[in-house]
N, CA, C and O atoms as a GROMACS GRO file, in nm:
protein
  528
    1MET      N    1  -1.509   2.103   0.895
    1MET     CA    2  -1.601   2.039   0.767
    1MET      C    3  -1.733   1.984   0.828
    1MET      O    4  -1.729   1.866   0.865
    2GLY      N    5  -1.808   2.027   0.837
    2GLY     CA    6  -1.944   1.997   0.905
    2GLY      C    7  -2.021   1.944   0.793
    2GLY      O    8  -2.091   1.843   0.803
    3ALA      N    9  -2.008   2.019   0.677
    3ALA     CA   10  -2.082   1.975   0.554
    3ALA      C   11  -2.067   1.886   0.461
    3ALA      O   12  -1.945   1.873   0.451
    4ASP      N   13  -2.107   1.832   0.403
    4ASP     CA   14  -2.132   1.718   0.303
    4ASP      C   15  -2.018   1.780   0.194
    4ASP      O   16  -1.985   1.898   0.188
    5LEU      N   17  -1.960   1.651   0.095
    5LEU     CA   18  -1.875   1.711   0.020
    5LEU      C   19  -1.904   1.634  -0.084
    5LEU      O   20  -1.964   1.527  -0.076
    6THR      N   21  -1.848   1.707  -0.228
    6THR     CA   22  -1.882   1.608  -0.347
    6THR      C   23  -1.755   1.584  -0.334
    6THR      O   24  -1.676   1.659  -0.277
    7ILE      N   25  -1.717   1.433  -0.408
    7ILE     CA   26  -1.579   1.375  -0.449
    7ILE      C   27  -1.490   1.450  -0.472
    7ILE      O   28  -1.380   1.398  -0.453
    8GLY      N   29  -1.488   1.561  -0.507
    8GLY     CA   30  -1.353   1.680  -0.523
    8GLY      C   31  -1.306   1.690  -0.427
    8GLY      O   32  -1.193   1.654  -0.391
    9LYS      N   33  -1.414   1.757  -0.356
    9LYS     CA   34  -1.380   1.794  -0.222
    9LYS      C   35  -1.355   1.677  -0.106
    9LYS      O   36  -1.301   1.707   0.001
   10LEU      N   37  -1.395   1.555  -0.132
   10LEU     CA   38  -1.341   1.460  -0.033
   10LEU      C   39  -1.256   1.463  -0.076
   10LEU      O   40  -1.178   1.524  -0.002
   11ALA      N   41  -1.188   1.415  -0.205
   11ALA     CA   42  -1.037   1.411  -0.240
   11ALA      C   43  -0.942   1.479  -0.189
   11ALA      O   44  -0.840   1.434  -0.136
   12ASP      N   45  -0.980   1.616  -0.205
   12ASP     CA   46  -0.907   1.732  -0.141
   12ASP      C   47  -0.862   1.735  -0.016
   12ASP      O   48  -0.749   1.768   0.017
   13ALA      N   49  -0.994   1.681   0.091
   13ALA     CA   50  -1.002   1.704   0.240
   13ALA      C   51  -0.898   1.551   0.305
   13ALA      O   52  -0.852   1.536   0.418
   14ALA      N   53  -0.888   1.467   0.199
   14ALA     CA   54  -0.795   1.362   0.208
   14ALA      C   55  -0.669   1.301   0.170
   14ALA      O   56  -0.617   1.190   0.183
   15GLY      N   57  -0.626   1.450   0.103
   15GLY     CA   58  -0.510   1.412   0.009
   15GLY      C   59  -0.479   1.341  -0.100
   15GLY      O   60  -0.375   1.339  -0.166
   16VAL      N   61  -0.586   1.281  -0.112
   16VAL     CA   62  -0.601   1.185  -0.288
   16VAL      C   63  -0.657   1.222  -0.385
   16VAL      O   64  -0.725   1.324  -0.386
   17ASN      N   65  -0.639   1.140  -0.495
   17ASN     CA   66  -0.705   1.207  -0.642
   17ASN      C   67  -0.867   1.154  -0.586
   17ASN      O   68  -0.898   1.110  -0.475
   18ILE      N   69  -0.918   1.168  -0.659
   18ILE     CA   70  -1.062   1.141  -0.733
   18ILE      C   71  -1.076   0.979  -0.776
   18ILE      O   72  -1.174   0.919  -0.735
   19GLU      N   73  -1.006   0.929  -0.836
   19GLU     CA   74  -1.015   0.794  -0.899
   19GLU      C   75  -0.978   0.716  -0.751
   19GLU      O   76  -1.056   0.628  -0.714
   20THR      N   77  -0.858   0.751  -0.668
   20THR     CA   78  -0.838   0.677  -0.568
   20THR      C   79  -1.011   0.637  -0.447
   20THR      O   80  -1.059   0.542  -0.384
   21ILE      N   81  -1.039   0.769  -0.477
   21ILE     CA   82  -1.177   0.757  -0.433
   21ILE      C   83  -1.291   0.630  -0.474
   21ILE      O   84  -1.359   0.551  -0.409
   22ARG      N   85  -1.273   0.654  -0.597
   22ARG     CA   86  -1.340   0.578  -0.695
   22ARG      C   87  -1.321   0.430  -0.650
   22ARG      O   88  -1.409   0.359  -0.601
   23TYR      N   89  -1.151   0.384  -0.681
   23TYR     CA   90  -1.133   0.286  -0.629
   23TYR      C   91  -1.137   0.203  -0.516
   23TYR      O   92  -1.124   0.081  -0.524
   24TYR      N   93  -1.155   0.262  -0.414
   24TYR     CA   94  -1.186   0.253  -0.259
   24TYR      C   95  -1.345   0.200  -0.269
   24TYR      O   96  -1.389   0.092  -0.233
   25GLN      N   97  -1.405   0.294  -0.320
   25GLN     CA   98  -1.542   0.221  -0.385
   25GLN      C   99  -1.534   0.110  -0.404
   25GLN      O  100  -1.554   0.031  -0.313
   26ARG      N  101  -1.507   0.076  -0.512
   26ARG     CA  102  -1.475  -0.074  -0.603
   26ARG      C  103  -1.466  -0.141  -0.497
   26ARG      O  104  -1.558  -0.214  -0.462
   27ARG      N  105  -1.368  -0.131  -0.435
   27ARG     CA  106  -1.312  -0.234  -0.332
   27ARG      C  107  -1.371  -0.226  -0.224
   27ARG      O  108  -1.296  -0.254  -0.132
   28GLY      N  109  -1.514  -0.192  -0.180
   28GLY     CA  110  -1.586  -0.198  -0.076
   28GLY      C  111  -1.551  -0.113   0.059
   28GLY      O  112  -1.621  -0.121   0.160
   29LEU      N  113  -1.452  -0.043   0.050
   29LEU     CA  114  -1.356   0.016   0.140
   29LEU      C  115  -1.462   0.140   0.189
   29LEU      O  116  -1.494   0.169   0.305
   30LEU      N  117  -1.502   0.198   0.073
   30LEU     CA  118  -1.614   0.328   0.101
   30LEU      C  119  -1.715   0.314   0.067
   30LEU      O  120  -1.721   0.241  -0.032
   31ASP      N  121  -1.845   0.366   0.116
   31ASP     CA  122  -1.954   0.340   0.050
   31ASP      C  123  -1.965   0.457  -0.035
   31ASP      O  124  -1.918   0.566  -0.002
   32GLU      N  125  -2.066   0.420  -0.209
   32GLU     CA  126  -2.090   0.529  -0.262
   32GLU      C  127  -2.212   0.563  -0.274
   32GLU      O  128  -2.298   0.488  -0.320
   33PRO      N  129  -2.233   0.694  -0.230
   33PRO     CA  130  -2.355   0.754  -0.166
   33PRO      C  131  -2.470   0.738  -0.300
   33PRO      O  132  -2.432   0.738  -0.417
   34THR      N  133  -2.596   0.726  -0.265
   34THR     CA  134  -2.678   0.728  -0.379
   34THR      C  135  -2.667   0.877  -0.479
   34THR      O  136  -2.622   0.969  -0.410
   35LYS      N  137  -2.691   0.912  -0.597
   35LYS     CA  138  -2.693   1.037  -0.619
   35LYS      C  139  -2.819   1.092  -0.677
   35LYS      O  140  -2.888   1.030  -0.758
   36PRO      N  141  -2.846   1.208  -0.632
   36PRO     CA  142  -2.991   1.287  -0.641
   36PRO      C  143  -2.985   1.299  -0.750
   36PRO      O  144  -2.888   1.282  -0.824
   37LEU      N  145  -3.134   1.343  -0.784
   37LEU     CA  146  -3.166   1.353  -0.976
   37LEU      C  147  -3.103   1.507  -0.993
   37LEU      O  148  -3.109   1.606  -0.920
   38GLY      N  149  -3.063   1.491  -1.076
   38GLY     CA  150  -2.979   1.590  -1.128
   38GLY      C  151  -2.915   1.664  -1.023
   38GLY      O  152  -2.923   1.786  -1.016
   39GLY      N  153  -2.830   1.567  -0.913
   39GLY     CA  154  -2.727   1.650  -0.838
   39GLY      C  155  -2.598   1.543  -0.864
   39GLY      O  156  -2.585   1.449  -0.943
   40HIS      N  157  -2.508   1.602  -0.760
   40HIS     CA  158  -2.412   1.533  -0.716
   40HIS      C  159  -2.416   1.440  -0.629
   40HIS      O  160  -2.518   1.454  -0.561
   41ARG      N  161  -2.354   1.352  -0.596
   41ARG     CA  162  -2.340   1.248  -0.497
   41ARG      C  163  -2.261   1.346  -0.388
   41ARG      O  164  -2.173   1.419  -0.435
   42ARG      N  165  -2.288   1.351  -0.242
   42ARG     CA  166  -2.235   1.392  -0.142
   42ARG      C  167  -2.222   1.274  -0.034
   42ARG      O  168  -2.304   1.193   0.009
   43TYR      N  169  -2.070   1.299  -0.005
   43TYR     CA  170  -2.016   1.220   0.070
   43TYR      C  171  -1.973   1.292   0.237
   43TYR      O  172  -1.900   1.390   0.254
   44PRO      N  173  -2.045   1.208   0.351
   44PRO     CA  174  -2.034   1.269   0.453
   44PRO      C  175  -1.873   1.332   0.502
   44PRO      O  176  -1.786   1.254   0.463
   45ALA      N  177  -1.812   1.454   0.579
   45ALA     CA  178  -1.722   1.496   0.592
   45ALA      C  179  -1.629   1.418   0.651
   45ALA      O  180  -1.508   1.436   0.660
   46GLY      N  181  -1.708   1.313   0.697
   46GLY     CA  182  -1.594   1.212   0.816
   46GLY      C  183  -1.562   1.128   0.723
   46GLY      O  184  -1.498   1.043   0.784
   47GLU      N  185  -1.567   1.090   0.589
   47GLU     CA  186  -1.545   1.010   0.522
   47GLU      C  187  -1.377   1.029   0.488
   47GLU      O  188  -1.305   0.931   0.464
   48ALA      N  189  -1.345   1.118   0.488
   48ALA     CA  190  -1.225   1.215   0.472
   48ALA      C  191  -1.119   1.131   0.595
   48ALA      O  192  -1.010   1.081   0.569
   49LYS      N  193  -1.180   1.134   0.716
   49LYS     CA  194  -1.096   1.066   0.793
   49LYS      C  195  -1.058   0.940   0.765
   49LYS      O  196  -0.949   0.893   0.797
   50ARG      N  197  -1.152   0.877   0.700
   50ARG     CA  198  -1.115   0.713   0.687
   50ARG      C  199  -1.059   0.692   0.546
   50ARG      O  200  -0.997   0.586   0.539
   51VAL      N  201  -1.061   0.761   0.430
   51VAL     CA  202  -0.978   0.750   0.326
   51VAL      C  203  -0.849   0.798   0.398
   51VAL      O  204  -0.748   0.753   0.344
   52ARG      N  205  -0.818   0.898   0.535
   52ARG     CA  206  -0.658   0.920   0.538
   52ARG      C  207  -0.631   0.777   0.628
   52ARG      O  208  -0.520   0.726   0.612
   53PHE      N  209  -0.714   0.719   0.709
   53PHE     CA  210  -0.702   0.596   0.763
   53PHE      C  211  -0.625   0.503   0.685
   53PHE      O  212  -0.516   0.451   0.708
   54ILE      N  213  -0.712   0.492   0.579
   54ILE     CA  214  -0.663   0.391   0.472
   54ILE      C  215  -0.500   0.402   0.398
   54ILE      O  216  -0.420   0.316   0.363
   55LYS      N  217  -0.501   0.510   0.395
   55LYS     CA  218  -0.367   0.562   0.351
   55LYS      C  219  -0.249   0.540   0.434
   55LYS      O  220  -0.139   0.509   0.389
   56ARG      N  221  -0.275   0.559   0.554
   56ARG     CA  222  -0.202   0.562   0.653
   56ARG      C  223  -0.160   0.378   0.693
   56ARG      O  224  -0.060   0.338   0.753
   57ALA      N  225  -0.245   0.318   0.649
   57ALA     CA  226  -0.235   0.149   0.645
   57ALA      C  227  -0.172   0.086   0.584
   57ALA      O  228  -0.097  -0.007   0.616
   58GLN      N  229  -0.211   0.159   0.428
   58GLN     CA  230  -0.095   0.124   0.346
   58GLN      C  231   0.010   0.178   0.360
   58GLN      O  232   0.098   0.115   0.301
   59ALA      N  233   0.045   0.262   0.410
   59ALA     CA  234   0.217   0.328   0.398
   59ALA      C  235   0.270   0.245   0.532
   59ALA      O  236   0.393   0.240   0.546
   60LEU      N  237   0.194   0.186   0.622
   60LEU     CA  238   0.250   0.068   0.703
   60LEU      C  239   0.280  -0.067   0.607
   60LEU      O  240   0.383  -0.126   0.639
   61GLY      N  241   0.221  -0.112   0.517
   61GLY     CA  242   0.237  -0.197   0.434
   61GLY      C  243   0.085  -0.287   0.418
   61GLY      O  244   0.067  -0.373   0.332
   62PHE      N  245  -0.007  -0.250   0.513
   62PHE     CA  246  -0.077  -0.333   0.489
   62PHE      C  247  -0.209  -0.314   0.344
   62PHE      O  248  -0.276  -0.215   0.314
   63THR      N  249  -0.204  -0.450   0.279
   63THR     CA  250  -0.305  -0.446   0.182
   63THR      C  251  -0.430  -0.396   0.193
   63THR      O  252  -0.479  -0.394   0.306
   64LEU      N  253  -0.500  -0.352   0.092
   64LEU     CA  254  -0.646  -0.316   0.104
   64LEU      C  255  -0.715  -0.431   0.158
   64LEU      O  256  -0.795  -0.419   0.251
   65ASP      N  257  -0.684  -0.553   0.098
   65ASP     CA  258  -0.792  -0.643   0.184
   65ASP      C  259  -0.771  -0.615   0.325
   65ASP      O  260  -0.859  -0.564   0.394
   66GLU      N  261  -0.622  -0.658   0.385
   66GLU     CA  262  -0.625  -0.656   0.536
   66GLU      C  263  -0.672  -0.508   0.628
   66GLU      O  264  -0.689  -0.496   0.749
   67VAL      N  265  -0.686  -0.387   0.496
   67VAL     CA  266  -0.699  -0.256   0.537
   67VAL      C  267  -0.861  -0.299   0.578
   67VAL      O  268  -0.928  -0.264   0.675
   68GLY      N  269  -0.881  -0.354   0.508
   68GLY     CA  270  -1.080  -0.372   0.480
   68GLY      C  271  -1.137  -0.462   0.615
   68GLY      O  272  -1.251  -0.457   0.663
   69MET      N  273  -1.010  -0.553   0.664
   69MET     CA  274  -0.999  -0.594   0.755
   69MET      C  275  -1.004  -0.507   0.930
   69MET      O  276  -1.063  -0.532   1.035
   70LEU      N  277  -0.937  -0.431   0.897
   70LEU     CA  278  -0.878  -0.358   0.984
   70LEU      C  279  -1.018  -0.240   1.062
   70LEU      O  280  -1.043  -0.221   1.181
   71LEU      N  281  -1.096  -0.173   0.921
   71LEU     CA  282  -1.176  -0.120   0.968
   71LEU      C  283  -1.297  -0.178   0.998
   71LEU      O  284  -1.397  -0.112   1.027
   72THR      N  285  -1.294  -0.332   0.989
   72THR     CA  286  -1.435  -0.395   1.070
   72THR      C  287  -1.403  -0.429   1.174
   72THR      O  288  -1.486  -0.498   1.234
   73LEU      N  289  -1.288  -0.401   1.236
   73LEU     CA  290  -1.236  -0.406   1.412
   73LEU      C  291  -1.314  -0.308   1.460
   73LEU      O  292  -1.343  -0.202   1.404
   74ASP      N  293  -1.352  -0.351   1.579
   74ASP     CA  294  -1.405  -0.221   1.680
   74ASP      C  295  -1.300  -0.143   1.740
   74ASP      O  296  -1.223  -0.226   1.789
   75SER      N  297  -1.260  -0.038   1.760
   75SER     CA  298  -1.155   0.009   1.814
   75SER      C  299  -1.109  -0.059   1.958
   75SER      O  300  -0.992  -0.094   1.972
   76ALA      N  301  -1.214  -0.077   2.073
   76ALA     CA  302  -1.201  -0.105   2.201
   76ALA      C  303  -1.210  -0.327   2.149
   76ALA      O  304  -1.127  -0.406   2.193
   77CYS      N  305  -1.286  -0.353   2.090
   77CYS     CA  306  -1.259  -0.559   2.093
   77CYS      C  307  -1.173  -0.540   2.024
   77CYS      O  308  -1.087  -0.611   2.076
   78GLY      N  309  -1.109  -0.477   1.902
   78GLY     CA  310  -1.032  -0.553   1.830
   78GLY      C  311  -0.870  -0.543   1.794
   78GLY      O  312  -0.801  -0.554   1.693
   79CYS      N  313  -0.845  -0.510   1.973
   79CYS     CA  314  -0.718  -0.452   1.939
   79CYS      C  315  -0.643  -0.597   1.939
   79CYS      O  316  -0.551  -0.589   1.857
   80SER      N  317  -0.647  -0.756   2.014
   80SER     CA  318  -0.593  -0.802   2.015
   80SER      C  319  -0.565  -0.870   1.876
   80SER      O  320  -0.458  -0.924   1.850
   81ASP      N  321  -0.670  -0.862   1.790
   81ASP     CA  322  -0.689  -0.899   1.632
   81ASP      C  323  -0.608  -0.811   1.550
   81ASP      O  324  -0.527  -0.850   1.466
   82THR      N  325  -0.633  -0.691   1.580
   82THR     CA  326  -0.526  -0.558   1.476
   82THR      C  327  -0.388  -0.622   1.566
   82THR      O  328  -0.334  -0.704   1.491
   83ARG      N  329  -0.337  -0.617   1.653
   83ARG     CA  330  -0.212  -0.643   1.697
   83ARG      C  331  -0.124  -0.759   1.637
   83ARG      O  332  -0.006  -0.772   1.602
   84ALA      N  333  -0.258  -0.852   1.645
   84ALA     CA  334  -0.199  -1.022   1.560
   84ALA      C  335  -0.161  -0.992   1.410
   84ALA      O  336  -0.052  -1.028   1.365
   85LEU      N  337  -0.262  -0.921   1.331
   85LEU     CA  338  -0.232  -0.870   1.176
   85LEU      C  339  -0.073  -0.758   1.205
   85LEU      O  340   0.027  -0.756   1.134
   86ALA      N  341  -0.095  -0.683   1.317
   86ALA     CA  342   0.019  -0.595   1.258
   86ALA      C  343   0.158  -0.687   1.301
   86ALA      O  344   0.268  -0.655   1.258
   87ALA      N  345   0.140  -0.800   1.388
   87ALA     CA  346   0.268  -0.870   1.398
   87ALA      C  347   0.272  -0.931   1.293
   87ALA      O  348   0.381  -0.920   1.235
   88ARG      N  349   0.204  -0.987   1.247
   88ARG     CA  350   0.235  -1.073   1.111
   88ARG      C  351   0.283  -0.979   1.014
   88ARG      O  352   0.369  -1.007   0.931
   89LYS      N  353   0.229  -0.872   1.025
   89LYS     CA  354   0.264  -0.755   0.880
   89LYS      C  355   0.430  -0.736   0.916
   89LYS      O  356   0.523  -0.729   0.836
   90GLN      N  357   0.435  -0.731   1.086
   90GLN     CA  358   0.586  -0.695   1.112
   90GLN      C  359   0.637  -0.800   1.047
   90GLN      O  360   0.690  -0.773   0.939
   91GLY      N  361   0.636  -0.916   1.083
   91GLY     CA  362   0.751  -1.076   1.066
   91GLY      C  363   0.755  -1.050   0.869
   91GLY      O  364   0.855  -1.089   0.809
   92LEU      N  365   0.679  -1.007   0.818
   92LEU     CA  366   0.650  -0.992   0.680
   92LEU      C  367   0.792  -0.934   0.636
   92LEU      O  368   0.888  -0.993   0.586
   93ILE      N  369   0.778  -0.821   0.664
   93ILE     CA  370   0.886  -0.664   0.650
   93ILE      C  371   0.984  -0.741   0.702
   93ILE      O  372   1.071  -0.766   0.617
   94GLU      N  373   1.007  -0.792   0.819
   94GLU     CA  374   1.125  -0.866   0.876
   94GLU      C  375   1.212  -0.942   0.754
   94GLU      O  376   1.325  -0.910   0.718
   95ARG      N  377   1.120  -1.062   0.694
   95ARG     CA  378   1.175  -1.111   0.609
   95ARG      C  379   1.204  -1.006   0.463
   95ARG      O  380   1.314  -1.014   0.410
   96LYS      N  381   1.140  -0.950   0.429
   96LYS     CA  382   1.161  -0.902   0.327
   96LYS      C  383   1.284  -0.806   0.352
   96LYS      O  384   1.366  -0.801   0.261
   97MET      N  385   1.307  -0.731   0.462
   97MET     CA  386   1.448  -0.668   0.470
   97MET      C  387   1.549  -0.757   0.476
   97MET      O  388   1.664  -0.724   0.447
   98ALA      N  389   1.508  -0.909   0.524
   98ALA     CA  390   1.652  -0.978   0.482
   98ALA      C  391   1.719  -1.010   0.397
   98ALA      O  392   1.841  -1.012   0.379
   99ASP      N  393   1.586  -1.050   0.312
   99ASP     CA  394   1.602  -1.087   0.175
   99ASP      C  395   1.687  -0.932   0.069
   99ASP      O  396   1.768  -0.945  -0.023
  100LEU      N  397   1.644  -0.828   0.114
  100LEU     CA  398   1.688  -0.682   0.036
  100LEU      C  399   1.804  -0.734   0.067
  100LEU      O  400   1.871  -0.782  -0.024
  101THR      N  401   1.857  -0.735   0.218
  101THR     CA  402   2.006  -0.743   0.251
  101THR      C  403   2.089  -0.832   0.128
  101THR      O  404   2.175  -0.799   0.047
  102ALA      N  405   2.023  -0.952   0.155
  102ALA     CA  406   2.076  -1.056   0.102
  102ALA      C  407   2.143  -0.980  -0.117
  102ALA      O  408   2.247  -0.956  -0.178
  103MET      N  409   2.023  -0.976  -0.132
  103MET     CA  410   2.017  -0.898  -0.272
  103MET      C  411   2.145  -0.816  -0.270
  103MET      O  412   2.245  -0.841  -0.338
  104TYR      N  413   2.130  -0.706  -0.175
  104TYR     CA  414   2.240  -0.574  -0.172
  104TYR      C  415   2.357  -0.654  -0.187
  104TYR      O  416   2.435  -0.652  -0.282
  105GLN      N  417   2.360  -0.718  -0.094
  105GLN     CA  418   2.506  -0.800  -0.056
  105GLN      C  419   2.582  -0.844  -0.222
  105GLN      O  420   2.674  -0.788  -0.282
  106ALA      N  421   2.505  -0.956  -0.255
  106ALA     CA  422   2.498  -1.023  -0.341
  106ALA      C  423   2.531  -0.949  -0.497
  106ALA      O  424   2.610  -0.994  -0.580
  107LEU      N  425   2.444  -0.816  -0.512
  107LEU     CA  426   2.510  -0.737  -0.611
  107LEU      C  427   2.622  -0.650  -0.585
  107LEU      O  428   2.672  -0.577  -0.671
  108GLY      N  429   2.670  -0.662  -0.435
  108GLY     CA  430   2.804  -0.564  -0.368
  108GLY      C  431   2.903  -0.631  -0.425
  108GLY      O  432   2.997  -0.578  -0.484
  109ASP      N  433   2.881  -0.784  -0.406
  109ASP     CA  434   3.008  -0.850  -0.471
  109ASP      C  435   3.041  -0.832  -0.592
  109ASP      O  436   3.131  -0.768  -0.647
  110LEU      N  437   2.908  -0.932  -0.647
  110LEU     CA  438   2.916  -0.898  -0.847
  110LEU      C  439   2.995  -0.796  -0.881
  110LEU      O  440   3.100  -0.816  -0.943
  111ILE      N  441   2.940  -0.631  -0.832
  111ILE     CA  442   2.994  -0.481  -0.884
  111ILE      C  443   3.148  -0.526  -0.815
  111ILE      O  444   3.239  -0.500  -0.894
  112GLN      N  445   3.186  -0.576  -0.714
  112GLN     CA  446   3.327  -0.562  -0.734
  112GLN      C  447   3.415  -0.686  -0.765
  112GLN      O  448   3.535  -0.674  -0.744
  113GLN      N  449   3.383  -0.764  -0.798
  113GLN     CA  450   3.377  -0.868  -0.911
  113GLN      C  451   3.462  -0.792  -1.045
  113GLN      O  452   3.569  -0.806  -1.103
  114CYS      N  453   3.335  -0.701  -1.051
  114CYS     CA  454   3.365  -0.623  -1.218
  114CYS      C  455   3.470  -0.548  -1.177
  114CYS      O  456   3.577  -0.574  -1.233
  115ASP      N  457   3.471  -0.449  -1.081
  115ASP     CA  458   3.582  -0.373  -1.077
  115ASP      C  459   3.758  -0.410  -1.080
  115ASP      O  460   3.855  -0.349  -1.126
  116ALA      N  461   3.738  -0.571  -0.990
  116ALA     CA  462   3.857  -0.631  -1.004
  116ALA      C  463   3.899  -0.686  -1.109
  116ALA      O  464   4.020  -0.708  -1.119
  117GLY      N  465   3.812  -0.719  -1.211
  117GLY     CA  466   3.844  -0.788  -1.357
  117GLY      C  467   3.927  -0.710  -1.419
  117GLY      O  468   3.966  -0.603  -1.372
  118GLY      N  469   3.963  -0.757  -1.536
  118GLY     CA  470   3.994  -0.642  -1.649
  118GLY      C  471   3.858  -0.716  -1.736
  118GLY      O  472   3.771  -0.796  -1.702
  119SER      N  473   3.891  -0.644  -1.867
  119SER     CA  474   3.788  -0.634  -1.981
  119SER      C  475   3.841  -0.772  -2.093
  119SER      O  476   3.808  -0.770  -2.211
  120THR      N  477   3.914  -0.871  -2.042
  120THR     CA  478   3.955  -0.992  -2.106
  120THR      C  479   3.861  -1.125  -2.060
  120THR      O  480   3.867  -1.231  -2.122
  121ARG      N  481   3.777  -1.105  -1.949
  121ARG     CA  482   3.754  -1.186  -1.891
  121ARG      C  483   3.528  -1.108  -1.896
  121ARG      O  484   3.482  -0.994  -1.891
  122PRO      N  485   3.477  -1.216  -1.905
  122PRO     CA  486   3.351  -1.202  -1.917
  122PRO      C  487   3.274  -1.130  -1.808
  122PRO      O  488   3.300  -1.175  -1.696
  123CYS      N  489   3.186  -1.034  -1.811
  123CYS     CA  490   3.098  -0.926  -1.748
  123CYS      C  491   3.079  -1.070  -1.602
  123CYS      O  492   3.054  -1.184  -1.641
  124PRO      N  493   3.095  -1.044  -1.447
  124PRO     CA  494   3.082  -1.151  -1.401
  124PRO      C  495   2.887  -1.128  -1.343
  124PRO      O  496   2.834  -1.202  -1.261
  125ILE      N  497   2.842  -1.057  -1.385
  125ILE     CA  498   2.691  -1.020  -1.393
  125ILE      C  499   2.661  -1.089  -1.413
  125ILE      O  500   2.617  -1.182  -1.346
  126ILE      N  501   2.677  -1.064  -1.581
  126ILE     CA  502   2.619  -1.142  -1.685
  126ILE      C  503   2.631  -1.309  -1.661
  126ILE      O  504   2.535  -1.385  -1.667
  127ASP      N  505   2.774  -1.350  -1.633
  127ASP     CA  506   2.800  -1.450  -1.623
  127ASP      C  507   2.704  -1.543  -1.530
  127ASP      O  508   2.667  -1.658  -1.554
  128VAL      N  509   2.675  -1.459  -1.418
  128VAL     CA  510   2.605  -1.524  -1.311
  128VAL      C  511   2.462  -1.556  -1.347
  128VAL      O  512   2.406  -1.665  -1.336
  129LEU      N  513   2.400  -1.416  -1.402
  129LEU     CA  514   2.282  -1.439  -1.468
  129LEU      C  515   2.236  -1.519  -1.590
  129LEU      O  516   2.119  -1.516  -1.629
  130GLU      N  517   2.352  -1.607  -1.662
  130GLU     CA  518   2.357  -1.641  -1.750
  130GLU      C  519   2.390  -1.824  -1.698
  130GLU      O  520   2.430  -1.918  -1.767
  131ARG      N  521   2.362  -1.820  -1.587
  131ARG     CA  522   2.415  -1.952  -1.533
  131ARG      C  523   2.270  -2.045  -1.562
  131ARG      O  524   2.167  -1.984  -1.590
  132ASP      N  525   2.269  -2.164  -1.554
  132ASP     CA  526   2.173  -2.254  -1.555
  132ASP      C  527   2.161  -2.329  -1.407
  132ASP      O  528   2.076  -2.417  -1.390
   0.00000   0.00000   0.00000
């Protein structure tokens, strides 16, 4: 892929839709090439790699602001900064997992109460949600 690409071809090459490309441009993650008079904007073929980088970083839980920071870090000199950002992200994910585990267990307990109770008592789930 050495030739410049239209936005549609860039989106196809990166595995995203055109609106994703435009959104990344609005967010400052991708440059918007100038539009030649009577022509179409042409993107360097290497931009597909950048879009895939952004999508992979998002899949790891990085926000677009964090992705922007990652894009500015030099691959050789920014390793410690990148590692620190990744470690913070991992800690956040760990806390979210703990919260999800607690939610899962609480719902399991409520479901168990529903299964154990009869129809004469109020629903334990509704009862818990209505408490002040």
